[in-house]
Amino acid sequence: MPANQEKEQPRRRQARGERRIAQLLEAAAAVFTTTGYTAASTNAIAREAGVSPGTLYQFFPNKEAIAIELGDRLIHEMRETYGEALAPVDPTTPLEEAVGSAVDRFIAFNCEHPVFFALMHGPDIPGRIAEEHDALHATLLSRIEGLLAALLPDVTPADLTRTAHMCLGLYKAGLELVLAHEGAEREAYVQELKNALIRYLDPLVGTRLGRRDTLRTAP
Amino acid sequence: MPANQEKEQPRRRQARGERRIAQLLEAAAAVFTTTGYTAASTNAIAREAGVSPGTLYQFFPNKEAIAIELGDRLIHEMRETYGEALAPVDPTTPLEEAVGSAVDRFIAFNCEHPVFFALMHGPDIPGRIAEEHDALHATLLSRIEGLLAALLPDVTPADLTRTAHMCLGLYKAGLELVLAHEGAEREAYVQELKNALIRYLDPLVGTRLGRRDTLRTAP
DNA sequence: CCAGAATGCGAGCGAACACTCGCGTTTGTC
DNA sequence: GACAAACGCGAGTGTTCGCTCGCATTCTGG
């Protein structure tokens, strides 16, 4: 016989419940963004949402589940909205354009969902979120690697992997600076991030036709 | 009359006490490195040092004081050993050399004291450490800015500040990757970090004599 | 309209943790 | 050797926080 029913049959939710869940996740996002995951107390999240602790636990079995659900939704939305940001690129596309559009998309997402950065880069995140982050990280790396492979045909795989890691790391550093500023200054940092990535990669694609001297203005 | 004695007259310590303090700080460094500041329990630190919680509190008034003392010693050693790493540079020095030696020094320090990274970049650090980190950060930024000012005479102050922030951010990103690898792969990441910084800065100093085409190998 | 399920509450439980206290041991000083 | 101070211990204290429980209220299907 079947040892057990579903591990958890999806509880029948009323519309009210769905609203509460959304409300709680929004509150959790706010609290996580300002205080980080571990420092955020479930009571604080419930208070932020204007409900009692008991109500919170009506919808989430524990604190980790809140972060997981939030992370799931964010990653889902990210994949859906920006999944193609790193799609294989026509090798004739200028490097500036490829880097610029990818950076713009990811920066836009992170600016719209600041909790994403807090959840993914906090040192105190629960195991499950870390797994998701690692999965996303790996996905991004392989995408970048594929993209670079098309641009840099004569580079060893190990160098390719390392370069991809560098690109992601440099992006992350730039993202932090971008999120720390606003308005015109933020835009300036976005541009600097693009510059850093382009200049880092440009010498590697130097053998391609028409790619010389893109960095220097003509004399 | 003097309102009070010294806020705290330095307690008379025996040699044994000094040894215990060093031992406790070493244990704290280990625990902070592996678990971060907030997740590290004072009992765990005491256990790691092989003493009782009461003994720990014989020498430190609270958990924060442990991190502060550790941070103080690290920053002191850093200033002493590597304070000149960013000293003003002869403008004729090749950019590669200036960047290379600065990166080498800071990387070496961080590899020798991995707890430094954990303490300074954790999101959960106590206020006092954050202040020290900010002070160090500001010092580094102004040093970098001064160094860049010598290399890039015709750049506005705002751009200079932004560029300095970018350099520090890029360094931090590279440091993380360097610390995440070992042996030959670590060395390769050090080189990539240098490349990224040099290539980022090189176009800005393009007008200087003899600084053209340092990035590309001759045809 | 009514039984049962879903929702909502908030006092309170248990564990973890920073920190203390009383007392015994070691060390420096005269 | 005696006295005081520094050292060392570990059970204990107060608090915070994740989470529960019993009960009241609101919704939904028949």
XYZ file of C-alpha atoms (C1' of nucleotides) in Angstrom:
498
model
C 0.000 0.000 0.000
C 1.094 3.611 -0.361
C 3.098 4.252 2.767
C 1.633 7.680 3.188
C -0.583 10.158 1.464
C 1.083 13.118 -0.136
C 3.792 14.423 2.122
C 1.570 17.469 2.257
C -1.594 17.746 0.292
C -1.977 21.348 -0.781
C -4.242 22.824 1.823
C -7.383 24.293 0.501
C -6.843 28.062 0.536
C -9.397 30.768 0.488
C -8.780 33.988 -1.404
C -8.201 35.653 1.933
C -5.367 33.237 2.622
C -3.661 33.962 -0.659
C -3.868 37.643 0.088
C -2.341 37.084 3.521
C 0.482 35.095 1.994
C 1.292 37.847 -0.475
C 1.068 40.399 2.320
C 3.356 38.346 4.549
C 5.903 37.837 1.779
C 5.919 41.546 1.077
C 6.470 42.276 4.749
C 9.187 39.636 4.916
C 10.912 41.183 1.898
C 10.927 44.552 3.644
C 12.293 43.146 6.888
C 14.870 40.937 5.188
C 16.060 43.863 3.087
C 16.626 46.102 6.078
C 17.906 43.612 8.661
C 19.008 40.517 6.770
C 17.683 37.005 7.212
C 18.948 35.882 10.625
C 18.381 39.211 12.337
C 14.811 39.315 11.057
C 12.415 37.914 13.676
C 9.205 36.223 12.662
C 7.377 38.438 15.124
C 8.792 41.478 13.336
C 7.585 40.136 9.998
C 4.125 39.493 11.424
C 4.056 42.974 12.969
C 5.168 44.529 9.660
C 2.330 42.664 7.958
C -0.100 43.741 10.675
C -0.982 40.218 11.799
C -0.222 38.031 14.801
C 2.613 35.495 14.969
C 0.059 32.693 15.010
C -1.393 33.888 11.721
C 2.033 33.848 10.118
C 2.473 30.226 11.124
C -0.907 29.416 9.643
C 0.702 29.831 6.235
C 4.359 29.025 6.738
C 5.689 26.078 8.734
C 8.782 28.000 9.833
C 10.950 31.016 9.202
C 13.034 29.283 6.572
C 9.941 28.500 4.504
C 9.196 32.208 4.239
C 12.616 32.918 2.779
C 12.366 29.888 0.512
C 8.991 30.872 -0.899
C 10.245 34.415 -1.406
C 13.396 33.141 -3.077
C 11.429 30.780 -5.280
C 9.174 33.523 -6.515
C 12.089 35.877 -7.138
C 14.112 33.302 -9.028
C 11.065 32.301 -11.017
C 10.388 35.873 -11.972
C 14.034 36.400 -12.776
C 14.196 33.403 -15.069
C 10.964 34.432 -16.723
C 11.779 38.083 -17.256
C 15.499 38.015 -17.849
C 16.228 34.436 -18.746
C 17.295 35.471 -22.210
C 19.567 38.224 -21.003
C 22.515 35.911 -21.523
C 21.155 33.943 -24.446
C 23.802 32.911 -26.968
C 24.809 35.893 -28.931
C 25.626 36.422 -32.539
C 29.444 36.513 -32.551
C 29.319 39.620 -34.685
C 27.459 41.527 -31.996
C 29.709 44.214 -30.594
C 30.981 43.345 -27.152
C 29.718 46.677 -25.830
C 26.208 45.833 -26.847
C 26.214 42.316 -25.433
C 27.646 43.378 -22.095
C 25.551 46.518 -21.939
C 22.203 44.838 -22.453
C 22.968 41.988 -20.055
C 24.102 44.395 -17.346
C 21.089 46.639 -17.880
C 18.647 43.775 -17.472
C 20.191 42.371 -14.336
C 20.702 45.758 -12.750
C 17.068 46.611 -13.431
C 15.902 43.411 -11.772
C 18.025 43.938 -8.705
C 16.925 47.543 -8.354
C 13.306 46.469 -8.476
C 13.814 43.662 -5.967
C 16.461 44.746 -3.494
C 15.575 41.827 -1.248
C 17.063 39.536 -3.885
C 20.537 40.811 -3.144
C 20.008 40.552 0.606
C 18.719 36.975 0.387
C 21.294 35.709 -2.070
C 24.399 37.333 -0.693
C 23.747 37.185 3.025
C 26.243 34.966 4.843
C 23.528 33.635 7.116
C 21.023 32.303 4.644
C 19.415 28.918 5.304
C 20.637 25.876 3.445
C 17.817 25.649 0.966
C 18.211 29.229 -0.232
C 21.924 28.679 -0.530
C 21.213 25.717 -2.786
C 18.955 27.785 -4.974
C 21.523 30.507 -5.096
C 24.194 28.041 -6.054
C 21.942 26.653 -8.775
C 21.285 30.121 -10.126
C 24.955 30.910 -9.840
C 25.883 27.794 -11.776
C 23.283 28.552 -14.428
C 24.566 32.052 -14.879
C 28.146 30.831 -15.013
C 27.455 28.284 -17.699
C 25.523 30.856 -19.689
C 28.354 33.324 -19.426
C 30.783 30.588 -20.285
C 28.803 29.668 -23.374
C 28.610 33.271 -24.399
C 32.331 33.730 -23.904
C 33.099 30.519 -25.753
C 31.426 31.959 -28.828
C 33.435 35.160 -28.522
C 36.742 33.581 -27.580
C 37.193 30.403 -29.602
C 40.854 29.930 -28.797
C 40.821 29.867 -24.993
C 41.214 26.745 -22.867
C 38.149 25.567 -20.926
C 39.830 26.248 -17.576
C 40.581 29.819 -18.564
C 37.037 30.166 -19.829
C 35.591 29.072 -16.509
C 37.861 31.397 -14.618
C 36.964 34.297 -16.854
C 33.276 33.595 -16.340
C 33.770 33.609 -12.568
C 35.586 36.900 -12.854
C 32.795 38.432 -14.908
C 30.167 37.409 -12.385
C 32.322 38.614 -9.508
C 32.978 41.946 -11.157
C 29.284 42.286 -11.876
C 28.429 41.585 -8.267
C 30.910 44.198 -7.079
C 29.438 46.746 -9.457
C 25.914 45.851 -8.411
C 26.737 46.621 -4.809
C 28.043 50.045 -5.773
C 25.052 50.679 -8.022
C 22.585 49.792 -5.273
C 24.457 52.058 -2.866
C 23.779 55.130 -5.006
C 20.801 56.784 -6.606
C 19.855 58.901 -9.555
C 22.592 60.225 -11.791
C 25.361 58.772 -9.651
C 23.770 55.350 -9.935
C 23.689 55.672 -13.704
C 27.339 56.668 -13.683
C 28.205 53.529 -11.734
C 26.243 51.407 -14.176
C 28.345 52.877 -16.944
C 31.544 52.245 -15.004
C 30.527 48.645 -14.425
C 29.981 48.196 -18.145
C 33.342 49.820 -18.806
C 35.086 47.518 -16.381
C 33.568 44.397 -17.930
C 34.118 45.519 -21.499
C 37.704 46.517 -20.884
C 38.341 43.271 -19.049
C 37.025 41.210 -21.930
C 38.002 43.333 -24.874
C 41.668 42.276 -25.067
C 40.552 38.653 -25.182
C 38.542 39.217 -28.346
C 41.228 41.381 -29.908
C 41.800 39.107 -32.809
C 38.306 39.511 -34.174
C 37.788 41.745 -37.150
C 36.961 45.371 -36.471
C 37.451 45.055 -32.750
C 40.623 47.058 -32.387
C 40.854 50.347 -30.594
C 37.336 50.385 -29.290
C 38.695 51.589 -25.987
C 40.616 54.647 -27.041
C 39.190 57.687 -28.656
C 40.862 58.463 -31.941
C 43.823 60.817 -31.587
C 37.435 67.334 41.256
C 37.989 64.657 38.652
C 34.547 63.203 38.155
C 35.870 59.700 37.983
C 39.057 57.747 37.902
C 40.080 56.367 34.579
C 37.069 54.907 32.850
C 38.936 51.664 33.263
C 42.337 51.422 34.793
C 44.221 48.724 32.936
C 43.872 45.699 35.121
C 47.070 44.217 36.340
C 47.665 41.193 34.128
C 49.875 38.257 34.700
C 51.734 36.615 31.859
C 49.235 33.800 32.061
C 46.435 36.272 31.372
C 48.131 37.669 28.298
C 48.566 34.155 27.000
C 44.889 33.406 27.617
C 43.906 36.554 25.744
C 45.996 35.593 22.740
C 44.595 32.083 22.901
C 41.032 33.366 23.100
C 41.543 35.760 20.198
C 42.970 32.967 18.105
C 39.995 30.766 18.926
C 37.628 33.645 18.185
C 39.310 34.196 14.813
C 38.783 30.553 13.954
C 35.132 30.569 14.976
C 34.381 33.911 13.318
C 36.022 32.716 10.120
C 33.937 29.585 9.904
C 30.586 30.797 11.224
C 30.601 34.596 11.050
C 30.200 37.004 13.922
C 26.537 36.682 14.973
C 26.370 32.932 14.582
C 29.494 32.517 16.699
C 28.553 31.849 20.326
C 30.806 32.924 23.164
C 30.533 29.407 24.555
C 31.823 28.047 21.257
C 34.768 30.432 21.365
C 35.554 29.403 24.928
C 35.254 25.738 23.996
C 37.521 26.252 20.970
C 40.059 27.855 23.299
C 39.637 25.045 25.813
C 38.449 27.262 28.658
C 35.172 27.901 30.432
C 32.755 30.709 29.536
C 33.551 32.372 32.844
C 37.233 32.538 31.953
C 36.427 34.200 28.669
C 34.514 36.914 30.509
C 37.485 37.381 32.828
C 39.233 39.084 29.912
C 36.487 40.476 27.718
C 33.439 42.392 28.969
C 31.243 41.068 26.176
C 31.186 39.385 22.800
C 31.551 42.630 20.889
C 34.773 43.443 22.737
C 36.327 40.240 21.417
C 35.608 41.224 17.838
C 36.761 44.766 18.493
C 40.073 43.703 19.995
C 40.591 41.284 17.130
C 39.718 43.959 14.605
C 41.996 46.476 16.297
C 44.950 44.152 16.182
C 44.289 43.203 12.559
C 43.943 46.780 11.416
C 47.017 47.774 13.358
C 49.028 45.019 11.776
C 47.642 45.894 8.387
C 48.598 49.533 8.682
C 52.027 48.576 9.943
C 52.842 45.963 7.369
C 51.070 47.238 4.303
C 50.471 50.893 5.013
C 52.810 51.896 2.226
C 51.224 49.600 -0.289
C 49.328 52.536 -1.697
C 51.875 55.230 -1.003
C 52.036 57.913 -3.651
C 53.710 56.556 -6.668
C 56.168 57.994 -9.127
C 53.961 58.872 -12.101
C 56.457 57.217 -14.400
C 55.923 53.872 -12.692
C 54.175 51.510 -15.078
C 50.543 50.977 -14.158
C 51.094 47.229 -14.170
C 53.731 47.509 -11.508
C 51.772 49.852 -9.251
C 48.611 47.763 -9.405
C 50.508 44.503 -9.184
C 52.432 45.312 -6.044
C 49.431 46.826 -4.256
C 47.272 43.811 -5.078
C 50.000 41.384 -4.036
C 50.397 43.015 -0.643
C 46.716 43.138 0.195
C 46.044 39.653 -1.109
C 48.897 38.314 0.995
C 47.507 39.965 4.111
C 44.018 38.618 3.549
C 45.281 35.122 2.862
C 47.227 35.162 6.084
C 44.298 36.508 8.084
C 41.106 35.123 6.595
C 39.159 36.318 9.608
C 39.753 39.870 8.425
C 37.466 39.337 5.465
C 34.812 37.681 7.615
C 34.863 40.467 10.189
C 34.941 43.353 7.768
C 32.449 42.147 5.214
C 29.917 40.380 7.375
C 26.494 42.048 7.343
C 26.014 41.408 11.027
C 29.062 43.018 12.515
C 28.688 45.178 15.620
C 28.664 48.941 15.294
C 32.184 49.537 16.483
C 33.735 47.177 13.945
C 31.650 48.765 11.240
C 33.096 52.129 12.223
C 36.616 50.802 12.027
C 35.870 49.224 8.708
C 34.427 52.465 7.417
C 37.500 54.322 8.619
C 39.796 51.843 6.900
C 37.617 51.967 3.821
C 37.800 55.747 3.735
C 41.546 55.681 4.226
C 42.007 53.245 1.393
C 39.695 55.241 -0.839
C 41.560 58.486 -0.287
C 44.863 56.735 -0.867
C 43.608 55.233 -4.078
C 42.166 58.559 -5.057
C 45.472 60.281 -4.439
C 47.280 57.662 -6.410
C 44.852 57.975 -9.280
C 45.026 61.753 -9.167
C 48.727 61.547 -9.903
C 48.112 59.204 -12.814
C 45.045 60.906 -14.204
C 45.557 64.651 -13.949
C 42.664 65.614 -16.197
C 39.743 63.886 -14.500
C 37.083 65.629 -12.435
C 37.072 64.954 -8.675
C 33.684 63.244 -8.837
C 34.917 60.860 -11.510
C 38.052 60.272 -9.489
C 36.052 59.287 -6.409
C 33.860 57.008 -8.442
C 36.840 55.366 -10.076
C 38.426 54.805 -6.665
C 35.230 53.162 -5.426
C 35.209 50.956 -8.492
C 38.810 49.911 -7.928
C 38.133 48.950 -4.344
C 34.952 47.124 -5.322
C 36.685 45.224 -8.098
C 39.479 44.336 -5.703
C 37.006 43.030 -3.167
C 35.302 40.886 -5.785
C 38.632 39.474 -6.871
C 39.673 38.864 -3.278
C 36.602 36.730 -2.723
C 37.452 34.608 -5.732
C 41.084 34.362 -4.692
C 40.176 33.215 -1.195
C 37.813 30.633 -2.666
C 40.623 28.864 -4.484
C 44.011 27.448 -3.652
C 47.379 26.794 -5.172
C 47.845 27.407 -8.871
C 44.203 28.306 -9.425
C 44.482 30.969 -6.716
C 47.524 32.427 -8.436
C 45.628 32.487 -11.707
C 42.812 34.468 -10.065
C 45.322 36.913 -8.616
C 46.598 37.490 -12.124
C 43.086 37.920 -13.463
C 42.318 40.448 -10.744
C 45.397 42.420 -11.723
C 44.351 42.198 -15.359
C 40.877 43.456 -14.587
C 42.173 46.444 -12.624
C 44.903 47.294 -15.120
C 42.582 47.055 -18.088
C 39.966 49.104 -16.271
C 42.456 51.876 -15.531
C 44.703 51.696 -18.547
C 42.445 53.589 -20.968
C 42.264 56.445 -18.485
C 46.007 56.963 -18.572
C 46.187 56.505 -22.325
C 47.604 59.957 -22.967
C 50.771 59.338 -21.042
C 53.930 58.674 -22.948
C 54.783 55.094 -23.701
C 51.564 53.747 -22.330
C 49.952 52.646 -25.559
C 49.249 49.052 -26.490
C 50.311 47.575 -23.213
C 47.286 45.343 -23.369
C 47.810 43.669 -26.689
C 50.722 41.553 -27.669
C 52.521 42.867 -30.676
C 51.256 41.398 -33.960
C -28.784 27.938 7.738
C -25.627 25.070 9.631
C -21.571 21.934 10.068
C -16.884 21.984 9.184
C -12.915 24.055 7.432
C -10.014 27.999 7.032
C -8.482 32.060 9.203
C -7.002 34.866 13.140
C -5.311 35.828 17.699
C -1.798 36.412 21.488
C -0.194 34.465 25.705
C 3.143 31.285 26.518
C 6.592 27.265 25.950
C 11.261 25.519 25.145
C 15.758 26.172 23.561
C 19.699 28.931 22.666
C 22.664 32.312 24.089
C 25.081 36.309 26.238
C 26.545 36.942 30.496
C 27.085 36.414 36.066
C 28.233 34.599 40.537
C 30.215 32.176 44.157
C 33.867 29.607 45.171
C 38.176 27.079 44.531
C 43.183 27.403 42.582
C 47.442 29.593 41.125
C 50.721 33.319 41.206
C 53.290 37.387 42.615
C 54.956 40.025 46.692
C 56.707 40.991 51.215
C 54.777 31.191 54.467
C 50.982 34.386 54.297
C 48.129 37.493 52.131
C 45.935 39.518 48.187
C 45.087 39.617 43.604
C 44.608 37.372 39.305
C 42.949 33.243 37.277
C 39.632 29.518 36.398
C 35.418 27.106 36.619
C 30.559 25.721 35.324
C 26.018 25.837 36.905
C 22.746 29.365 36.777
C 20.034 33.806 35.243
C 17.523 36.790 32.281
C 16.233 37.594 27.753
C 15.270 36.852 22.996
C 13.120 34.319 19.526
C 11.140 30.575 16.877
C 7.201 28.377 17.280
C 2.652 26.213 19.550
C -1.891 25.855 21.470
C -6.469 26.682 22.665
C -10.073 29.223 21.399
C -12.809 32.851 18.727
C -14.280 34.443 14.162
C -15.183 34.167 9.168
C -15.933 31.751 5.079
C -17.812 27.839 1.977
C -20.520 23.862 0.390
C -24.683 21.486 0.665
